[in-house]
Coordinates of C-alpha atoms in Angstrom, one line a residue:
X1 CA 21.1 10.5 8.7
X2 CA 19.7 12.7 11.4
X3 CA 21.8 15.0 13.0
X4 CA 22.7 14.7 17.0
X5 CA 20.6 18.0 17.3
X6 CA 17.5 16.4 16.5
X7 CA 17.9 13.2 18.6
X8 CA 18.4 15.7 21.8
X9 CA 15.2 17.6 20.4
X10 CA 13.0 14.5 20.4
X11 CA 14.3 12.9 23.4
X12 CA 13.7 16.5 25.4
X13 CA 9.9 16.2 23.8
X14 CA 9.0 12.7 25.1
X15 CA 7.1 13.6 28.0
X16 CA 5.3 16.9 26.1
X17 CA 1.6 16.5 24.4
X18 CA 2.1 16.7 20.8
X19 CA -0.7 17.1 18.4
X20 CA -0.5 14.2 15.8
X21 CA -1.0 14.3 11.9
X22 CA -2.2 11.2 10.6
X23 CA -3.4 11.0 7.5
X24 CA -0.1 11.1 4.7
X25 CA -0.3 11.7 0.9
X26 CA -1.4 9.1 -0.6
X27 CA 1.2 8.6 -3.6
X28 CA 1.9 5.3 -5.7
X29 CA 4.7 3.8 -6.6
X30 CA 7.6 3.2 -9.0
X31 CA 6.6 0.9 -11.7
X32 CA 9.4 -0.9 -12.6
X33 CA 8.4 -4.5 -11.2
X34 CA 11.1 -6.3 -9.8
X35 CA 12.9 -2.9 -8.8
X36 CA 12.5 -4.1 -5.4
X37 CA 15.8 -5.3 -3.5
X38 CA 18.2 -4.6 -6.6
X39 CA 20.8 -3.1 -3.7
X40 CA 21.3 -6.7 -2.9
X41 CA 20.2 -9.5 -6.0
X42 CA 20.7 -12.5 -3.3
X43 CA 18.1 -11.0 -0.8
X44 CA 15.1 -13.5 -0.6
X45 CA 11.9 -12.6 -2.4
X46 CA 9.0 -14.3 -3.9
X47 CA 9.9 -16.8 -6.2
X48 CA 6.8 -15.5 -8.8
X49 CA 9.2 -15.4 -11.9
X50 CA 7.9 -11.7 -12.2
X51 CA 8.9 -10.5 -9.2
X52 CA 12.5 -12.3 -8.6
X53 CA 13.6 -10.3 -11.5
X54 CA 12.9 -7.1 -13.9
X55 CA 12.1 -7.1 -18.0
X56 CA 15.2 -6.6 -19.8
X57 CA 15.5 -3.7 -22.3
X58 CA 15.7 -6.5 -25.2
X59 CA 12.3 -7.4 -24.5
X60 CA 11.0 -4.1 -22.4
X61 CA 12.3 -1.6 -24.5
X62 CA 13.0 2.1 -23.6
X63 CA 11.4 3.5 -20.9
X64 CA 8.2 5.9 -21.5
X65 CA 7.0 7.9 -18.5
X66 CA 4.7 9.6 -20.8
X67 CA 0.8 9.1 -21.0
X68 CA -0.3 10.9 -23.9
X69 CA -1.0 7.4 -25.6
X70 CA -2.6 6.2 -22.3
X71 CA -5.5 8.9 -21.9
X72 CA -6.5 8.3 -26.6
X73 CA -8.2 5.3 -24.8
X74 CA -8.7 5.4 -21.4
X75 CA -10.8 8.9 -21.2
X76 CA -14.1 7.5 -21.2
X77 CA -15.7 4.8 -23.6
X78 CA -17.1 7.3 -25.3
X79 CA -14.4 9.5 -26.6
X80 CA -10.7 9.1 -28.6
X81 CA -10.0 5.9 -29.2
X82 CA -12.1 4.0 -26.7
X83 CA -15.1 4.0 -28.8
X84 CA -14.0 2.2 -31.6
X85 CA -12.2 -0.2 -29.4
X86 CA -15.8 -0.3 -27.5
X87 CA -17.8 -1.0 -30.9
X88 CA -15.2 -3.9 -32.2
X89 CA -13.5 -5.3 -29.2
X90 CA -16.2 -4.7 -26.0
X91 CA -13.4 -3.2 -24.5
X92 CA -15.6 -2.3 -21.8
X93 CA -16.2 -6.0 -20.8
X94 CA -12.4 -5.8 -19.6
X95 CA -11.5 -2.6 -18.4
X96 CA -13.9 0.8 -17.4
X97 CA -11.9 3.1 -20.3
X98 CA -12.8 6.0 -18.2
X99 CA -9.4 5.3 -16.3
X100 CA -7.5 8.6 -17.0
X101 CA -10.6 10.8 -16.6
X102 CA -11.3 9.0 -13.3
X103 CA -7.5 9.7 -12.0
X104 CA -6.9 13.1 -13.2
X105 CA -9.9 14.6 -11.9
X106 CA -11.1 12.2 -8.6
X107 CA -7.7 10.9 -7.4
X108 CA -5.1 13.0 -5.2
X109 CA -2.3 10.6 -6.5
X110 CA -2.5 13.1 -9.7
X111 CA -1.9 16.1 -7.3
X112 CA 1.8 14.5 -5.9
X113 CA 3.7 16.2 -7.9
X114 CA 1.6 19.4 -7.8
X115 CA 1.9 19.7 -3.8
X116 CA 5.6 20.0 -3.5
X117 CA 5.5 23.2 -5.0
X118 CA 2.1 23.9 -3.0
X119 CA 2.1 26.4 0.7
X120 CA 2.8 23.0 2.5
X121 CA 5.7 21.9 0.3
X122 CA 7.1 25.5 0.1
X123 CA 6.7 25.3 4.5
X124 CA 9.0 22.0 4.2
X125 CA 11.6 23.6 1.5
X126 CA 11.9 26.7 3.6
X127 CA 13.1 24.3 6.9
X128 CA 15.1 21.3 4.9
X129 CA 17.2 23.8 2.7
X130 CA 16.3 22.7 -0.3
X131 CA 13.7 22.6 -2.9
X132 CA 11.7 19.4 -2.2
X133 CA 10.0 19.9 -5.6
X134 CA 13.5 18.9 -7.2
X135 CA 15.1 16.8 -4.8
X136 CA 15.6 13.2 -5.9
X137 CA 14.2 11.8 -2.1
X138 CA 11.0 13.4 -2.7
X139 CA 10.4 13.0 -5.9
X140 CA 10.9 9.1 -5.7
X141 CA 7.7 8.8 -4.6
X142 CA 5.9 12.1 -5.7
X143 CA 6.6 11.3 -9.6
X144 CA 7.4 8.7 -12.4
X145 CA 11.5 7.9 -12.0
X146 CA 12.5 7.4 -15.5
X147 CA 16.2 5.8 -14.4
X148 CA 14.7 3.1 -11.8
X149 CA 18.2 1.8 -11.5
X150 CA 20.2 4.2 -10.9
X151 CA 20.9 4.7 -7.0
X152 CA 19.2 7.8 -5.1
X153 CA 22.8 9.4 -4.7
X154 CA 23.3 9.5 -8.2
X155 CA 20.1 10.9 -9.4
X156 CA 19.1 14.3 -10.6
X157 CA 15.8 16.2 -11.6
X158 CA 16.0 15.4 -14.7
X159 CA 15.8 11.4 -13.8
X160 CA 12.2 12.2 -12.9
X161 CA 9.1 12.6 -15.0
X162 CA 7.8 15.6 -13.6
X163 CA 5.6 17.5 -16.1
X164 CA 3.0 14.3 -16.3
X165 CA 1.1 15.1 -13.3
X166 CA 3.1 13.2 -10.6
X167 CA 2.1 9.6 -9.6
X168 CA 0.7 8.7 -13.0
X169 CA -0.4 6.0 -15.2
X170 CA 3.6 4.3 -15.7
X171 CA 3.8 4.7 -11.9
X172 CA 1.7 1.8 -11.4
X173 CA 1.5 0.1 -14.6
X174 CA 4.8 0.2 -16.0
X175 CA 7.2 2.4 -17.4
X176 CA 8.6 0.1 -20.5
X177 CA 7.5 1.2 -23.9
X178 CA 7.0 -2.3 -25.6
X179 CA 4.1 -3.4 -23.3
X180 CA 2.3 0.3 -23.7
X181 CA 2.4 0.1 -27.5
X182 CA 2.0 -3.8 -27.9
X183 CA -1.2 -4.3 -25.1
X184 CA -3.8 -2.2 -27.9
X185 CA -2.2 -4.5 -31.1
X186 CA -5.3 -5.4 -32.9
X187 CA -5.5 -9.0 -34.2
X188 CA -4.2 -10.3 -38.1
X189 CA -7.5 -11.7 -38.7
X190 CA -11.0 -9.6 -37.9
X191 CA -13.7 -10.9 -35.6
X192 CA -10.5 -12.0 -33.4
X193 CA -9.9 -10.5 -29.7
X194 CA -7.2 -8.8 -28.9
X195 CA -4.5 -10.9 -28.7
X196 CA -2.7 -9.0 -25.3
X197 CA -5.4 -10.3 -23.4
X198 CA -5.0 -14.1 -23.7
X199 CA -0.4 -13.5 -22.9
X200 CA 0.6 -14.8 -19.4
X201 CA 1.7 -12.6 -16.6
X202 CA 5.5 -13.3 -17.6
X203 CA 4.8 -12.4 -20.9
X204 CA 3.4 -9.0 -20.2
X205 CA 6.7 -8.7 -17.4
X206 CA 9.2 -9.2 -20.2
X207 CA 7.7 -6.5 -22.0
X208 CA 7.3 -3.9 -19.1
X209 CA 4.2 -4.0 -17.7
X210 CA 3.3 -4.9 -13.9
X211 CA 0.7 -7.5 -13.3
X212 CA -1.2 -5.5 -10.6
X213 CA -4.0 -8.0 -10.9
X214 CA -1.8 -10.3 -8.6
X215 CA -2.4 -9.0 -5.2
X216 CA 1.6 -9.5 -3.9
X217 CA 2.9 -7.5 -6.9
X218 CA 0.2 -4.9 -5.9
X219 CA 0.5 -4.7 -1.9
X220 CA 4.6 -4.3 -2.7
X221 CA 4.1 -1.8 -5.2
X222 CA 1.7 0.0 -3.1
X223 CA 3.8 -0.3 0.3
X224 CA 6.8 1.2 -1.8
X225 CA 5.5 4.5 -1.0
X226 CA 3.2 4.2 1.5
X227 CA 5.7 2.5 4.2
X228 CA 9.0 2.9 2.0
X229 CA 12.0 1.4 0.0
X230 CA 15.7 1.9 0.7
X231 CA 16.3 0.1 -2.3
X232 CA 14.5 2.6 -4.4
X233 CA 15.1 5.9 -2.3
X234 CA 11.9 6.3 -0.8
X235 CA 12.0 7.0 2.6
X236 CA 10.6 9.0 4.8
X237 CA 12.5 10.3 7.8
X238 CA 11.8 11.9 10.9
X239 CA 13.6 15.3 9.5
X240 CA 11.1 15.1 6.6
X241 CA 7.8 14.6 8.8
X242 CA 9.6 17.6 11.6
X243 CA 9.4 19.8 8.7
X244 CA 5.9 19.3 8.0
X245 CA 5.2 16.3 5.5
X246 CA 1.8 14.1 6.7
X247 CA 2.4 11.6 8.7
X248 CA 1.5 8.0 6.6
X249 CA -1.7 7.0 7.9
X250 CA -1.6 2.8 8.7
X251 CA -1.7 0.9 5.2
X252 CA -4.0 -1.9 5.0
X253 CA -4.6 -2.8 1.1
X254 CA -8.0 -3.9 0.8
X255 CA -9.5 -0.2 2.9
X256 CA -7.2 1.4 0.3
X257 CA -8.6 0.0 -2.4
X258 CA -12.4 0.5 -1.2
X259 CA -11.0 4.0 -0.3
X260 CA -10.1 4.8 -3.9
X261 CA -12.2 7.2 -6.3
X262 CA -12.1 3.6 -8.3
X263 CA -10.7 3.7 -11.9
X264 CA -10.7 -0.3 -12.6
X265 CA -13.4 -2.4 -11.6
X266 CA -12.6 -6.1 -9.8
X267 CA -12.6 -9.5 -11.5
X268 CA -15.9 -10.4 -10.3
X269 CA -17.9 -7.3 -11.2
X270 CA -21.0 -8.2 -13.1
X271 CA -20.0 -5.5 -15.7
X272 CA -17.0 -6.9 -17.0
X273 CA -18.3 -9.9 -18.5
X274 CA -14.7 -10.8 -20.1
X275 CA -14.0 -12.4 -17.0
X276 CA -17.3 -14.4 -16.1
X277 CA -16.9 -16.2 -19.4
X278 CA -12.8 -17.2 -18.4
X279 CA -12.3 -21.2 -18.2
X280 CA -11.7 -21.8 -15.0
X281 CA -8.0 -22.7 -15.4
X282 CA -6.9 -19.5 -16.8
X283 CA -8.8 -17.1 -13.8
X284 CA -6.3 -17.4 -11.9
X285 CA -2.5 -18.4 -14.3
X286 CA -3.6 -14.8 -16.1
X287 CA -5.7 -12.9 -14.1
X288 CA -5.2 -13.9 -10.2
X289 CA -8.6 -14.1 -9.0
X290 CA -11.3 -17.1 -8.6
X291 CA -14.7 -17.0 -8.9
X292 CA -16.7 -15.4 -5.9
X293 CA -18.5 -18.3 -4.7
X294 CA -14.7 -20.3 -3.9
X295 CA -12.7 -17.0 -2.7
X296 CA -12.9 -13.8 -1.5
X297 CA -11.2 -11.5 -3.2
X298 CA -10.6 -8.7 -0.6
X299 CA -9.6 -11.4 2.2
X300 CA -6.3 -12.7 -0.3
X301 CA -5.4 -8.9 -0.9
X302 CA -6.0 -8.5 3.2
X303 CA -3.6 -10.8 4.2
X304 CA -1.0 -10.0 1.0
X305 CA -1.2 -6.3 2.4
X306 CA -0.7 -6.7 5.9
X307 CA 2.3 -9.3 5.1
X308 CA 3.8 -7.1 2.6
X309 CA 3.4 -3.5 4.6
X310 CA 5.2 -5.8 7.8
X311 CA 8.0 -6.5 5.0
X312 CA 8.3 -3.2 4.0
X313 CA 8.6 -2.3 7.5
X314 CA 11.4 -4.8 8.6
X315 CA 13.2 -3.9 5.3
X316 CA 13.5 -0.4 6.6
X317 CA 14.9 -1.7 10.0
X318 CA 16.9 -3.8 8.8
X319 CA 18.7 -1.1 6.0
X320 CA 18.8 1.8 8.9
X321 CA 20.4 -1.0 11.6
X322 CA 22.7 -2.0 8.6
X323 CA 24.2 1.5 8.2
X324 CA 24.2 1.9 11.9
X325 CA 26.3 -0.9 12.7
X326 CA 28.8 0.1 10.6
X327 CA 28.9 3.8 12.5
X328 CA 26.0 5.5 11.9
X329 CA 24.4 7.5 14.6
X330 CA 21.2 5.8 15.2
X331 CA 18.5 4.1 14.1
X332 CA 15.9 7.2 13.0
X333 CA 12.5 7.9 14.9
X334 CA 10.8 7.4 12.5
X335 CA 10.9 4.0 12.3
X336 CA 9.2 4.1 15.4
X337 CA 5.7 4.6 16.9
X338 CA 4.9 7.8 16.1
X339 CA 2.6 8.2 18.6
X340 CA 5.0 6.4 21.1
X341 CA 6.3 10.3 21.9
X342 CA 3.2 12.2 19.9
X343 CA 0.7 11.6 22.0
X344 CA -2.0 13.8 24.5
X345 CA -0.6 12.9 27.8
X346 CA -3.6 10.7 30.0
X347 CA -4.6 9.9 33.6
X348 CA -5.8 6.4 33.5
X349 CA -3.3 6.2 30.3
X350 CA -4.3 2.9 28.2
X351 CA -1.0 2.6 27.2
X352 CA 0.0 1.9 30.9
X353 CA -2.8 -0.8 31.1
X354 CA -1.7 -2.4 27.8
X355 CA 1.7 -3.0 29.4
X356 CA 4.9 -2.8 28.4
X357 CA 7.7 -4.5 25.7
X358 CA 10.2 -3.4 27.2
X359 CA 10.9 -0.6 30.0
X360 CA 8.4 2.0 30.5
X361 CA 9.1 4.3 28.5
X362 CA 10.6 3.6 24.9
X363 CA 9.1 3.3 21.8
X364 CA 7.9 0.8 20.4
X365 CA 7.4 -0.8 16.7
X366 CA 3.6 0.2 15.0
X367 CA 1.1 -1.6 16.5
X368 CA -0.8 -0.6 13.5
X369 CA 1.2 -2.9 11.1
X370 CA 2.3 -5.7 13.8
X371 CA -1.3 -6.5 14.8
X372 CA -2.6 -7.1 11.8
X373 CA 0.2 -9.3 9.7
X374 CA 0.0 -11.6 13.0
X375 CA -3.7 -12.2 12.7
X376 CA -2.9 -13.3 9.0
X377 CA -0.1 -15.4 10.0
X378 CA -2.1 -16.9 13.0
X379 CA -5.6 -17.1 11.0
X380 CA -3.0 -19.0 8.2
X381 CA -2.1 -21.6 10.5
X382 CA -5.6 -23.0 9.8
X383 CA -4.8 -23.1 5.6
X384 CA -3.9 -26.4 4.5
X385 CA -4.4 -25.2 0.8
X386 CA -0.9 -24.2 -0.9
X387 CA 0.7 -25.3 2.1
X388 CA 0.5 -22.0 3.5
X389 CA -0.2 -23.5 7.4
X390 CA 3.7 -24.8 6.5
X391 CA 4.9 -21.2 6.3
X392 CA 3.0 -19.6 8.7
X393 CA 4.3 -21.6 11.6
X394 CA 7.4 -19.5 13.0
X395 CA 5.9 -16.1 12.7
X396 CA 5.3 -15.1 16.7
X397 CA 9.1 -16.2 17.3
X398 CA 10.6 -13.7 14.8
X399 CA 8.4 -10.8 15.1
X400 CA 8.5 -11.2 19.3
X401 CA 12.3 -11.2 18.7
X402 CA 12.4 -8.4 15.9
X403 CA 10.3 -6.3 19.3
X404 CA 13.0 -7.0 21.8
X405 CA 15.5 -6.1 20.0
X406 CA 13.8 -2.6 19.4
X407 CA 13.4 -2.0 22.9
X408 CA 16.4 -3.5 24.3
X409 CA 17.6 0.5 24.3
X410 CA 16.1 3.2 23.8
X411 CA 15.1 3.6 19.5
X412 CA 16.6 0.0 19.2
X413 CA 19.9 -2.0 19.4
X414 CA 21.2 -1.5 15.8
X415 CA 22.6 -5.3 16.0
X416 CA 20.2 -6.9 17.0
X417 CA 17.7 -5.5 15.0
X418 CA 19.6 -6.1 12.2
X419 CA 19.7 -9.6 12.8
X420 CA 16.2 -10.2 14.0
X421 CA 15.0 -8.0 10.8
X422 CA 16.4 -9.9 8.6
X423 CA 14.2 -13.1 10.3
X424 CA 11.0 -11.0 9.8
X425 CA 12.0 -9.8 6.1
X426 CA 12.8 -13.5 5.0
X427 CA 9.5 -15.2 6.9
X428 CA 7.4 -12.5 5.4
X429 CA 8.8 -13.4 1.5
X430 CA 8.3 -17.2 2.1
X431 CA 4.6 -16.3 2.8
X432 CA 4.1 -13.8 0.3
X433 CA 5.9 -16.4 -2.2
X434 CA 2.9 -19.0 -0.9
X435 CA 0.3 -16.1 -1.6
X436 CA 1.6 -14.7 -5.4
X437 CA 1.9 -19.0 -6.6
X438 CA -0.7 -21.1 -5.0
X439 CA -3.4 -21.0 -7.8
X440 CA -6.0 -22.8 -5.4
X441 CA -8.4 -20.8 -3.6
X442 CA -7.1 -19.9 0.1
X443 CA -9.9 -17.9 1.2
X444 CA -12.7 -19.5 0.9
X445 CA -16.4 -18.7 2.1
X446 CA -15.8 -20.3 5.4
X447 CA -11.8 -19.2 6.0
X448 CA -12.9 -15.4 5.1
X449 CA -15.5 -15.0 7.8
X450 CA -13.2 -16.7 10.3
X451 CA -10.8 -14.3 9.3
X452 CA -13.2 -11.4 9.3
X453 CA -14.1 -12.3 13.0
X454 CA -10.3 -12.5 14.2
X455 CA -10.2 -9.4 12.7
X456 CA -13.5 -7.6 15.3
X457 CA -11.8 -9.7 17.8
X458 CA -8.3 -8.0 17.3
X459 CA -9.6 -4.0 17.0
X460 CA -10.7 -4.7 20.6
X461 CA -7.7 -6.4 21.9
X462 CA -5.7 -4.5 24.3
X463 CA -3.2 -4.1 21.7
X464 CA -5.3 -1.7 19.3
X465 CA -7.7 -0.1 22.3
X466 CA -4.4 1.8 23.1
X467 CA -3.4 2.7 20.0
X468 CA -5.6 4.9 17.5
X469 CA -4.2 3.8 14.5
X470 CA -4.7 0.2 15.5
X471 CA -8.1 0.3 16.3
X472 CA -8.4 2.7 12.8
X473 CA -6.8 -0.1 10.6
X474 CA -8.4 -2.9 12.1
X475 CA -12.3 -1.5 11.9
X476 CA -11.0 -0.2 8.4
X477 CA -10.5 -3.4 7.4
X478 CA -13.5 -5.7 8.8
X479 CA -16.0 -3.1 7.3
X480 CA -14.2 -3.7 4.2
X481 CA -14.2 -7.8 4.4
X482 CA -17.8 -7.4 6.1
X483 CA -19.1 -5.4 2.9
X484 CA -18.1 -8.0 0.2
X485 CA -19.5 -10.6 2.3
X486 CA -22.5 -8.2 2.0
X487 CA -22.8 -7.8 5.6
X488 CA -25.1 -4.6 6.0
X489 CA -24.4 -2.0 8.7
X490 CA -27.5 -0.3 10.4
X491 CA -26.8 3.3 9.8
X492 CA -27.4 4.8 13.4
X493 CA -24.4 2.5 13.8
X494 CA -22.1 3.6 11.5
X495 CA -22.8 6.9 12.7
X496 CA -21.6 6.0 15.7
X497 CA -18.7 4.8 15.1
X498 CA -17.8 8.1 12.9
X499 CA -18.2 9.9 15.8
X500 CA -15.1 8.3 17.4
X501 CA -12.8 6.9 14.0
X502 CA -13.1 7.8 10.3
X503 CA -14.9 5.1 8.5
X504 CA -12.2 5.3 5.6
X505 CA -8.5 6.3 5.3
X506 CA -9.7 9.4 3.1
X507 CA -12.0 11.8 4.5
X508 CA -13.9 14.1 2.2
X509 CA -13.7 16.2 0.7
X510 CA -10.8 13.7 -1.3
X511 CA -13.0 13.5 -4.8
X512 CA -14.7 17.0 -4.4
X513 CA -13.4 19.7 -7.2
X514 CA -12.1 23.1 -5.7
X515 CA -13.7 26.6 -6.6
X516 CA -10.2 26.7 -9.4
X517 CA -11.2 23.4 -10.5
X518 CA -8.5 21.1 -8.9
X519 CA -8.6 18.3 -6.7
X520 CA -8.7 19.8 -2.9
X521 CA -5.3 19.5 -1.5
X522 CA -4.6 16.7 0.9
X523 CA -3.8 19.5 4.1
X524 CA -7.5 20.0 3.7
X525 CA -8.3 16.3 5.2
X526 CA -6.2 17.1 8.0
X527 CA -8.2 18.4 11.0
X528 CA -10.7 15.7 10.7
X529 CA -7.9 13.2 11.6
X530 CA -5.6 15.2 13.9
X531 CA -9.1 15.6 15.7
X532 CA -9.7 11.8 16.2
X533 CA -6.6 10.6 16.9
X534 CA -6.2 13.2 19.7
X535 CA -9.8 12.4 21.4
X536 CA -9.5 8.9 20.7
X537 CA -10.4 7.0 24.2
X538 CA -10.9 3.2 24.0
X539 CA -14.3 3.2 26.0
X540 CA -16.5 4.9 23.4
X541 CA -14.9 3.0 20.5
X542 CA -15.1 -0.4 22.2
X543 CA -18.9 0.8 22.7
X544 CA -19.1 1.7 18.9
X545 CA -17.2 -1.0 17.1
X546 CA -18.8 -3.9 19.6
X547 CA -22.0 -2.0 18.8
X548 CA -21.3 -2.3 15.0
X549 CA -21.2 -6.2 15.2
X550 CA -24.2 -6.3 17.5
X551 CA -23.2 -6.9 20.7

């Protein structure tokens, strides 16, 4: 909890111009599926079997952290392993098999465990008074936890995997050894496919291994880290970003992965054929996608993302106003605007034109991850399909409420927000619930460009014109939707537009090898974004972005 020290810091700093760090390490998440919530087994969740609950060690097994076995296969289809299972199986029809080469030497997930011990993370040991490359709240998120359920007070260095390169292939995938070993079993009877391909989802959960093909289980597994979970220890607090760790820049799922040096290839990529051939009936009960012509692929993960990062959000509110109504000392800052207080100080202001939520003055939620879960949840009012028009209705209520509550004092009435969290946190798992089991398409040709236009409608809303990461997150995420619906951007245009956001949460030089031969280190992308959030005016971007869409 923070101490009353820095509370009288922060409020002293309200009315000073700060310079802002946006862009945040980009680490994954713990892979033990189902991990989510396990503080409190009766908290609501998606009722996808895989989800509501974890493998059990009978049919998991041990836990592995280590990919030694991963990278025999996955180093490129023509080396180790991978070529044989190229020649007899067309392994490459169903994944890339250059999946640990890509990581290790394009991704700066591989670095997380690497940059604690870096100038940055030696800066942040130096002011918390301890070794962040050893303490259990940083290494949550910067490595593989090989004792998912033991609670963050209990755990030790040795709980965490940290000689395998940080966030790494178990992360994500899995940490169970049954599913690692059983997924490359070759068949009894040659000429037959492998048979892990044709098990279910569940089947593959009882043994260990997260179905990141479903875009829920992949927005909460990717919020984890990139928002937080009390449940699992990762949280980021104000102390932590005061002593120097990146701010998170705004999370939208489908711009992260577009953003990503790409190690897996989607559904509906001509190259993996595996998946063209599918009956139709089994696209989506074992791989959660549908054929391009009936759904977009990005727009599902779109709407699961914002949902999810919203849920991961409220959860945070709702543990910190938990623990504060019991005594605590306050709800921290930084589950707050950031920019709220960190922010150049401006005559016109936009933020005084935008209005207020409550008195002048107080910070509000993110406008980053409020404005774009309600577009899903107003655009979803118009889906009949998996009755997910049902489950949408109710949204405004809650998260107007969950708002008010945060600025009915200043950094939030602990009781209320408790209460008005818990609303937000339950309407966001009935949806997500809707999203992980309807097998129907939702998105469809005609529902993904309306939702594409709310979402160019929203980036200039007054909303997101006052807030950098807003407008960011929003034109992050139509050029994403506009580029699988093929919609081509005139370059002069995209140029402009670079000129007042990033086009992409990762600025280069993310995939570009240093002089020693290691990925550059993510302080490096930091002036490009510091830069823009500081100059950002809404003029020239409304100019841009309207530009962008041709008006």
């Amino acid at each position: 909890m923070r101490q009353v020290a820095d509370r009288a810091m922060m409020l002293a700093a309200l009315g000073v111009m700060a310079s802002a760090l946006l862009l945040g390490l980009a680490s994954g998440s713990r892979a033990t599926p189902g991990g989510q919530d396990k503080a409190d087994p009766k908290a609501a969740q998606p009722s996808c079997g895989y989800l509501a609950k974890g493998p059990t060690k009978d049919t998991a097994g041990d836990l592995n952290a280590g990919i030694q076995a991963c990278e025999l296969c996955h180093i490129g289809s023509t080396k180790g392993q991978a070529a044989k299972f190229l020649k007899v199986y067309q392994s490459d029809e169903f994944v890339l098999l250059n999946e640990s080469e890509t990581w290790v030497q394009s991704d700066i997930h591989s670095q997380a465990m690497k940059c604690l011990n870096a100038p940055l993370g030696k800066q942040m040991s130096k002011n918390l008074g301890y070794n962040v490359a050893e303490a259990p709240q940083c290494l949550a998120c910067h490595s593989a936890d090989k004792s998912p359920t033991k609670p963050l007070a209990d755990k030790k260095y040795k709980d965490f995997a940290t000689a395998e390169g940080g966030v790494n292939c178990t992360v994500c995938h899995g940490l169970h050894e049954r599913w690692q070993s059983d997924h490359y079993k070759t068949p009894d009877q040659e000429g037959q496919p492998l048979p892990w391909r044709s098990k279910s989802p569940d089947f593959k959960w009882e043994r260990g291994m997260a179905d990141l093909r479903n875009p829920v289980v992949k927005a909460k597994l990717c919020v984890s880290c990139h928002i937080g979970n009390a449940s699992e220890g990762k949280i980021v607090t104000h102390e932590m970003y005061a002593a120097g760790h990146p701010p998170l820049p705004p999370f939208e799922l489908a711009s992260f992965m577009e953003g990503e040096p790409k190690h897996w290839a989607y559904p509906t990529d001509p190259r993996l054929k595996f998946f063209a051939q599918l009956p139709v009936e089994e696209r989506w009960s074992k791989f959660h996608f549908h054929a391009e012509k009936d759904e977009s692929y990005l727009s599902r993960h779109y709407a699961a993302g914002a949902i999810a990062a919203l849920r991961a959000e409220a959860d945070l509110l709702l543990v910190d106003a938990e623990a504060n109504v019991k005594g605590g000392e306050g709800m921290d800052f930084a589950r707050f605007d950031c920019y709220a207080c960190h922010h150049d100080l401006k005559y016109p202001s936009e933020r005084q034109k935008r209005g207020y939520e409550g008195p002048p003055g107080r910070p509000t939620l993110r406008t980053a991850t409020g404005v774009p879960a309600a577009l899903v949840a107003k655009h979803a009012e118009g889906i009949e399909a998996g009755g997910l028009k049902a489950k949408a209705l109710g949204f405004e209520e809650k998260w107007s409420a969950l708002r008010k509550a945060a600025t009915s004092r200043p950094f939030g009435d602990p009781a209320k927000v408790k209460d008005t969290a818990k609303g937000v946190v339950d309407w966001c798992d009935a949806f997500l619930a809707v999203q992980c089991e309807t097998p129907v398409p939702l998105y469809s040709t005609d529902q993904a460009k309306r939702l594409r236009d709310m979402v160019a409608e929203a980036a200039t809303s007054p909303g997101a014109l006052a807030d950098a990461e807003a407008a960011m997150s929003l034109s992050w995420g139509y050029m994403t939707l506009a580029k699988e619906a093929k919609v081509v951007f005139p370059e002069p245009k995209l140029g402009a537009l670079s000129k007042v956001i990033p086009l992409n949460v990762r600025v280069a030089p993310f995939n570009e090898m240093s002089k020693d031969g290691t990925i550059n280190p993510v302080p490096a992308q930091f002036p490009p974004r510091m830069k823009a959030v500081n100059a950002f005016e809404s003029g020239p971007f409304r100019d841009a972005f309207t530009g962008l869409l041709g008006k």
